[in-house]
Amino acid sequence: MKGDVEPAVGEPTPISTRRAASMIGVAPVQEEILYDPRYSTRWNRHDYPSPLARWNAHPEYEIHLITQGKGSYIIGDSVGRFGPGQLTLVGPGIPHDWISELAPGEVIPGRDVVLHFDDMWIRDCIRRLPELGHLKGLLEGSRRGIEFLGETSSVAAALLLGIGEAEGVERLTTIFRLLDVLAAAPEQECRYLTEAGVEDNGDTREDDAVGKALDYVHDNLAADLRLRTVAGLVRMSDSAFSRHFKRVTGQTFSHSVRRMRLAKACALLEQTALPVASVAHAVGFNNLSNFNRQFLSEVGSTPNKYRKFAKLRN
């Protein structure tokens, strides 16, 4: 499906469009969304390029705003051009990426503003609060990917930006106002990006070698996980596996291991009373200081604060 902005006849196809189109059929990174326990959703703003800006998919809904810069997007099987102000809703499991063409060393500050929210959370809200029943249609439509246009896009963008500055009840009400605006968008201000819904592929393993590697890591998080061991498991040389893993997932093997360990640590902190040192050991960190440092860098709080806020939330 073509996007709104196409090169003029006779002009070469932009590099970012060719890069976006080349991702079709490539297994996306299965992203782990780590929540701050103070909030029921995750709001984030990041520069481009960023480790977060990559061909990825996840079980959460994503509302995505481009604040500046231009380039090409790929959402499912849809490739098109984007510019400042583009606002989209991507449903669970739909692979997506926004690619900008940059000069060497160039950075677009704060290009992406993103809100993630869980399907179970929003459907539980709808079940408990009948006033939110009209959001069901929006959720179903998101499985095709929706780009919002006109006044809907402008109003929604302002609300999305406002979420990052809000706390407590104000933050929650701003989220619901944003969803209400999107659900009420007139037909002419909505553009579906794929012809048919994309099934949730959050748990699929389109690449056998990477799938085997990730399954092994998941089952052995407490072990001393070495690239050489996993490469041997899938019958590849160290260098070949390293390149292949990075090409398929968009991140290094060591970075993937670290994120999986920290995701498991979050679950243990929420669901058990294990001391932090025991949690660190259970997910493969033998140095508590290193665990605390990595946890703070990735999650945004210390393990003790994470557990405290998780208890308050639950």
CSV table of C-alpha atoms in Angstrom, one decimal:
chain,number,residue,atom,x,y,z
A,1,MET,CA,0.0,0.0,0.0
A,2,LYS,CA,1.5,3.3,-1.0
A,3,GLY,CA,1.9,6.3,1.3
A,4,ASP,CA,0.8,9.9,0.7
A,5,VAL,CA,4.1,11.3,-0.3
A,6,GLU,CA,5.7,9.7,-3.5
A,7,PRO,CA,8.6,10.8,-5.6
A,8,ALA,CA,7.8,12.7,-8.7
A,9,VAL,CA,7.9,10.9,-12.0
A,10,GLY,CA,11.5,10.5,-13.1
A,11,GLU,CA,12.9,11.1,-9.6
A,12,PRO,CA,14.8,8.3,-7.8
A,13,THR,CA,13.1,6.5,-5.0
A,14,PRO,CA,14.4,7.9,-1.6
A,15,ILE,CA,17.0,5.8,0.1
A,16,SER,CA,14.8,5.6,3.2
A,17,THR,CA,11.9,4.2,1.1
A,18,ARG,CA,14.1,1.5,-0.3
A,19,ARG,CA,15.4,0.6,3.1
A,20,ALA,CA,11.8,0.5,4.5
A,21,ALA,CA,10.6,-1.7,1.6
A,22,SER,CA,13.5,-4.1,2.1
A,23,MET,CA,12.2,-4.9,5.6
A,24,ILE,CA,9.1,-6.6,4.3
A,25,GLY,CA,9.5,-10.3,5.0
A,26,VAL,CA,12.3,-9.8,7.5
A,27,ALA,CA,11.6,-10.9,11.1
A,28,PRO,CA,11.1,-7.8,13.3
A,29,VAL,CA,12.8,-7.4,16.7
A,30,GLN,CA,10.4,-8.7,19.4
A,31,GLU,CA,10.6,-5.7,21.7
A,32,GLU,CA,10.2,-6.0,25.5
A,33,ILE,CA,8.2,-3.0,26.8
A,34,LEU,CA,9.5,-2.2,30.3
A,35,TYR,CA,6.9,-0.2,32.3
A,36,ASP,CA,7.7,2.3,35.1
A,37,PRO,CA,5.5,0.9,38.0
A,38,ARG,CA,4.2,4.4,38.7
A,39,TYR,CA,2.3,4.4,35.5
A,40,SER,CA,-0.2,2.1,33.7
A,41,THR,CA,1.2,3.0,30.3
A,42,ARG,CA,4.7,3.9,28.9
A,43,TRP,CA,5.4,7.3,27.4
A,44,ASN,CA,8.7,8.0,25.9
A,45,ARG,CA,10.4,10.6,23.7
A,46,HIS,CA,13.7,9.8,21.9
A,47,ASP,CA,16.1,11.1,19.3
A,48,TYR,CA,16.8,9.6,15.9
A,49,PRO,CA,18.9,7.5,15.5
A,50,SER,CA,18.2,5.5,18.7
A,51,PRO,CA,18.3,1.9,19.8
A,52,LEU,CA,14.5,2.2,20.1
A,53,ALA,CA,14.1,3.2,16.5
A,54,ARG,CA,14.2,0.0,14.6
A,55,TRP,CA,12.1,-2.6,12.8
A,56,ASN,CA,10.2,-4.1,15.7
A,57,ALA,CA,6.9,-5.5,17.0
A,58,HIS,CA,5.4,-6.0,20.4
A,59,PRO,CA,2.1,-7.1,22.0
A,60,GLU,CA,1.2,-3.5,23.1
A,61,TYR,CA,-0.7,-0.8,21.2
A,62,GLU,CA,1.5,2.1,20.1
A,63,ILE,CA,0.6,5.7,19.4
A,64,HIS,CA,3.5,7.3,17.5
A,65,LEU,CA,4.1,11.0,16.8
A,66,ILE,CA,6.9,12.4,14.5
A,67,THR,CA,7.7,15.9,15.8
A,68,GLN,CA,10.4,16.8,13.2
A,69,GLY,CA,12.3,15.3,10.4
A,70,LYS,CA,11.1,13.3,7.4
A,71,GLY,CA,11.7,9.9,5.8
A,72,SER,CA,9.9,6.7,5.1
A,73,TYR,CA,7.8,4.5,7.3
A,74,ILE,CA,6.9,0.8,7.1
A,75,ILE,CA,3.9,-0.4,9.1
A,76,GLY,CA,3.0,-4.0,8.4
A,77,ASP,CA,3.2,-4.3,4.6
A,78,SER,CA,2.6,-0.5,4.1
A,79,VAL,CA,5.5,1.7,3.0
A,80,GLY,CA,5.1,5.5,2.6
A,81,ARG,CA,6.7,8.8,3.4
A,82,PHE,CA,6.3,10.8,6.6
A,83,GLY,CA,7.0,14.3,7.8
A,84,PRO,CA,6.5,16.4,11.0
A,85,GLY,CA,3.2,15.9,12.7
A,86,GLN,CA,2.5,12.4,11.4
A,87,LEU,CA,0.5,10.6,14.1
A,88,THR,CA,-0.3,6.8,13.9
A,89,LEU,CA,-1.9,4.1,16.0
A,90,VAL,CA,-0.3,0.7,15.5
A,91,GLY,CA,-2.1,-2.4,16.9
A,92,PRO,CA,-0.6,-5.3,18.7
A,93,GLY,CA,1.9,-7.4,16.8
A,94,ILE,CA,2.2,-5.2,13.8
A,95,PRO,CA,5.9,-4.6,12.8
A,96,HIS,CA,6.8,-1.0,12.3
A,97,ASP,CA,9.7,1.4,11.7
A,98,TRP,CA,10.3,5.0,10.8
A,99,ILE,CA,13.5,5.7,8.8
A,100,SER,CA,15.1,9.1,8.2
A,101,GLU,CA,18.0,9.8,5.9
A,102,LEU,CA,20.8,11.5,7.8
A,103,ALA,CA,24.2,12.9,7.1
A,104,PRO,CA,27.1,11.2,9.0
A,105,GLY,CA,26.9,12.2,12.7
A,106,GLU,CA,23.5,13.9,12.3
A,107,VAL,CA,20.9,13.5,15.0
A,108,ILE,CA,17.2,14.6,15.0
A,109,PRO,CA,16.5,15.5,18.7
A,110,GLY,CA,13.2,14.3,20.1
A,111,ARG,CA,12.0,13.1,16.8
A,112,ASP,CA,9.7,10.3,18.2
A,113,VAL,CA,7.1,10.6,20.9
A,114,VAL,CA,5.5,7.2,21.7
A,115,LEU,CA,2.8,5.9,24.0
A,116,HIS,CA,2.5,2.1,24.7
A,117,PHE,CA,-0.4,0.5,26.5
A,118,ASP,CA,-1.3,-3.1,27.1
A,119,ASP,CA,-4.3,-4.8,25.5
A,120,MET,CA,-5.4,-6.4,28.8
A,121,TRP,CA,-5.2,-3.1,30.6
A,122,ILE,CA,-7.3,-1.1,28.1
A,123,ARG,CA,-9.9,-3.8,27.8
A,124,ASP,CA,-10.2,-4.1,31.5
A,125,CYS,CA,-10.7,-0.4,31.7
A,126,ILE,CA,-13.5,-0.7,29.1
A,127,ARG,CA,-15.1,-3.6,31.0
A,128,ARG,CA,-15.1,-1.7,34.3
A,129,LEU,CA,-16.0,1.7,32.8
A,130,PRO,CA,-18.9,1.5,30.3
A,131,GLU,CA,-18.2,5.2,29.3
A,132,LEU,CA,-15.2,3.9,27.5
A,133,GLY,CA,-17.1,1.4,25.4
A,134,HIS,CA,-16.7,3.5,22.2
A,135,LEU,CA,-13.0,2.7,22.3
A,136,LYS,CA,-13.6,-0.9,21.1
A,137,GLY,CA,-13.9,0.2,17.5
A,138,LEU,CA,-10.6,2.1,17.7
A,139,LEU,CA,-8.8,-0.9,19.1
A,140,GLU,CA,-10.1,-3.2,16.3
A,141,GLY,CA,-9.2,-0.7,13.6
A,142,SER,CA,-5.6,-0.4,15.0
A,143,ARG,CA,-5.0,-3.9,13.8
A,144,ARG,CA,-4.7,-2.5,10.3
A,145,GLY,CA,-2.6,0.5,11.5
A,146,ILE,CA,-4.2,4.0,11.3
A,147,GLU,CA,-2.7,7.3,10.3
A,148,PHE,CA,-4.7,10.3,11.6
A,149,LEU,CA,-4.9,13.5,9.6
A,150,GLY,CA,-6.1,17.1,9.9
A,151,GLU,CA,-7.5,18.4,13.1
A,152,THR,CA,-7.6,15.0,14.7
A,153,SER,CA,-3.9,14.7,14.3
A,154,SER,CA,-3.2,18.2,15.6
A,155,VAL,CA,-5.3,17.8,18.7
A,156,ALA,CA,-4.1,14.3,19.4
A,157,ALA,CA,-0.4,15.3,19.0
A,158,ALA,CA,-0.9,18.1,21.7
A,159,LEU,CA,-2.5,15.6,24.1
A,160,LEU,CA,0.2,13.0,23.5
A,161,LEU,CA,2.9,15.6,24.2
A,162,GLY,CA,1.0,16.6,27.3
A,163,ILE,CA,1.1,13.1,28.8
A,164,GLY,CA,4.8,13.4,29.2
A,165,GLU,CA,4.4,16.4,31.5
A,166,ALA,CA,1.4,15.1,33.5
A,167,GLU,CA,1.3,13.1,36.7
A,168,GLY,CA,-1.3,11.2,38.6
A,169,VAL,CA,-4.9,11.6,37.7
A,170,GLU,CA,-4.1,14.3,35.2
A,171,ARG,CA,-1.9,11.9,33.3
A,172,LEU,CA,-4.6,9.2,33.2
A,173,THR,CA,-7.3,11.6,32.1
A,174,THR,CA,-5.1,13.0,29.3
A,175,ILE,CA,-4.5,9.4,28.0
A,176,PHE,CA,-8.3,8.8,27.9
A,177,ARG,CA,-8.9,12.2,26.2
A,178,LEU,CA,-6.3,11.2,23.6
A,179,LEU,CA,-8.0,7.9,23.0
A,180,ASP,CA,-11.4,9.7,22.9
A,181,VAL,CA,-10.2,12.1,20.2
A,182,LEU,CA,-8.8,9.2,18.1
A,183,ALA,CA,-12.0,7.2,18.5
A,184,ALA,CA,-14.1,10.2,17.4
A,185,ALA,CA,-12.0,11.0,14.3
A,186,PRO,CA,-14.2,11.6,11.2
A,187,GLU,CA,-13.7,9.1,8.4
A,188,GLN,CA,-11.8,11.6,6.2
A,189,GLU,CA,-9.2,12.1,8.9
A,190,CYS,CA,-8.4,8.4,9.2
A,191,ARG,CA,-6.3,6.4,6.8
A,192,TYR,CA,-5.9,2.6,7.2
A,193,LEU,CA,-2.4,1.5,6.3
A,194,THR,CA,-2.9,-2.2,5.6
A,195,GLU,CA,-5.7,-3.9,3.8
A,196,ALA,CA,-6.1,-6.6,6.4
A,197,GLY,CA,-5.3,-7.0,10.0
A,198,VAL,CA,-1.9,-8.4,11.0
A,199,GLU,CA,-2.1,-11.2,13.5
A,200,ASP,CA,-0.2,-10.7,16.7
A,201,ASN,CA,3.3,-12.0,16.0
A,202,GLY,CA,4.7,-11.1,19.4
A,203,ASP,CA,5.6,-14.7,20.1
A,204,THR,CA,6.5,-15.9,16.6
A,205,ARG,CA,10.1,-16.9,15.6
A,206,GLU,CA,10.4,-16.3,11.9
A,207,ASP,CA,14.1,-17.0,11.9
A,208,ASP,CA,14.9,-20.5,13.2
A,209,ALA,CA,18.5,-19.8,14.3
A,210,VAL,CA,17.6,-16.6,16.2
A,211,GLY,CA,14.5,-18.3,17.5
A,212,LYS,CA,16.5,-21.2,18.9
A,213,ALA,CA,19.0,-18.7,20.4
A,214,LEU,CA,16.3,-16.6,22.1
A,215,ASP,CA,14.6,-19.7,23.5
A,216,TYR,CA,17.9,-21.0,24.9
A,217,VAL,CA,18.6,-17.6,26.5
A,218,HIS,CA,15.1,-17.4,28.0
A,219,ASP,CA,15.5,-20.9,29.5
A,220,ASN,CA,19.0,-20.2,30.9
A,221,LEU,CA,19.0,-16.6,32.1
A,222,ALA,CA,20.8,-17.5,35.3
A,223,ALA,CA,23.6,-19.2,33.4
A,224,ASP,CA,26.8,-17.7,32.1
A,225,LEU,CA,25.5,-17.1,28.6
A,226,ARG,CA,28.3,-16.8,26.0
A,227,LEU,CA,27.8,-16.0,22.3
A,228,ARG,CA,30.1,-18.9,21.5
A,229,THR,CA,27.9,-21.4,23.2
A,230,VAL,CA,24.7,-20.2,21.5
A,231,ALA,CA,26.4,-19.9,18.1
A,232,GLY,CA,27.5,-23.6,18.5
A,233,LEU,CA,23.9,-24.5,19.4
A,234,VAL,CA,22.7,-23.2,16.1
A,235,ARG,CA,25.7,-24.5,14.2
A,236,MET,CA,27.2,-21.2,13.2
A,237,SER,CA,30.6,-19.6,13.7
A,238,ASP,CA,30.8,-16.9,16.3
A,239,SER,CA,31.2,-14.1,13.8
A,240,ALA,CA,28.5,-15.4,11.4
A,241,PHE,CA,26.0,-15.8,14.3
A,242,SER,CA,26.8,-12.3,15.7
A,243,ARG,CA,26.2,-10.7,12.3
A,244,HIS,CA,23.1,-12.7,11.6
A,245,PHE,CA,21.6,-12.0,15.0
A,246,LYS,CA,22.2,-8.2,14.6
A,247,ARG,CA,20.7,-8.2,11.1
A,248,VAL,CA,17.6,-10.1,12.2
A,249,THR,CA,16.9,-8.4,15.5
A,250,GLY,CA,18.5,-5.0,15.1
A,251,GLN,CA,20.6,-5.4,18.3
A,252,THR,CA,23.6,-7.2,19.5
A,253,PHE,CA,23.4,-10.6,21.2
A,254,SER,CA,24.7,-9.1,24.5
A,255,HIS,CA,22.1,-6.3,24.4
A,256,SER,CA,19.3,-8.8,23.9
A,257,VAL,CA,20.5,-11.0,26.7
A,258,ARG,CA,20.7,-7.9,29.1
A,259,ARG,CA,17.1,-6.8,28.2
A,260,MET,CA,15.7,-10.3,28.7
A,261,ARG,CA,17.4,-10.6,32.0
A,262,LEU,CA,16.1,-7.2,33.2
A,263,ALA,CA,12.6,-8.1,32.0
A,264,LYS,CA,12.7,-11.3,34.0
A,265,ALA,CA,14.1,-9.3,37.0
A,266,CYS,CA,11.1,-6.9,36.8
A,267,ALA,CA,8.7,-9.9,36.9
A,268,LEU,CA,10.5,-11.4,40.0
A,269,LEU,CA,10.5,-8.0,41.8
A,270,GLU,CA,6.8,-7.7,41.2
A,271,GLN,CA,5.7,-11.3,41.9
A,272,THR,CA,8.1,-12.5,44.6
A,273,ALA,CA,9.6,-11.4,47.9
A,274,LEU,CA,13.1,-12.4,46.9
A,275,PRO,CA,15.9,-10.0,48.1
A,276,VAL,CA,17.3,-7.8,45.3
A,277,ALA,CA,20.6,-9.7,45.5
A,278,SER,CA,18.8,-13.0,44.9
A,279,VAL,CA,16.8,-11.5,42.0
A,280,ALA,CA,20.1,-10.3,40.4
A,281,HIS,CA,21.6,-13.8,40.8
A,282,ALA,CA,18.5,-15.5,39.5
A,283,VAL,CA,18.7,-13.6,36.2
A,284,GLY,CA,22.5,-14.0,35.7
A,285,PHE,CA,24.0,-10.9,37.4
A,286,ASN,CA,26.8,-12.0,39.7
A,287,ASN,CA,27.7,-8.4,40.6
A,288,LEU,CA,24.9,-6.6,42.5
A,289,SER,CA,26.4,-3.1,41.7
A,290,ASN,CA,26.4,-3.9,38.0
A,291,PHE,CA,22.8,-5.2,38.3
A,292,ASN,CA,21.7,-2.0,40.0
A,293,ARG,CA,23.4,0.1,37.4
A,294,GLN,CA,22.0,-1.8,34.4
A,295,PHE,CA,18.5,-1.8,35.9
A,296,LEU,CA,18.5,1.9,36.5
A,297,SER,CA,19.8,2.6,33.0
A,298,GLU,CA,17.2,0.4,31.3
A,299,VAL,CA,14.1,0.7,33.6
A,300,GLY,CA,14.6,4.2,35.0
A,301,SER,CA,14.5,3.4,38.7
A,302,THR,CA,16.4,1.3,41.2
A,303,PRO,CA,15.2,-2.3,41.8
A,304,ASN,CA,13.9,-1.3,45.3
A,305,LYS,CA,12.0,1.6,44.0
A,306,TYR,CA,10.6,-0.5,41.2
A,307,ARG,CA,9.3,-3.1,43.7
A,308,LYS,CA,7.8,-0.3,46.0
A,309,PHE,CA,5.9,1.3,43.1
A,310,ALA,CA,4.8,-2.1,41.8
A,311,LYS,CA,3.2,-2.9,45.2
A,312,LEU,CA,1.4,0.5,45.3
A,313,ARG,CA,0.1,-0.1,41.8
A,314,ASN,CA,-1.2,-3.6,42.6
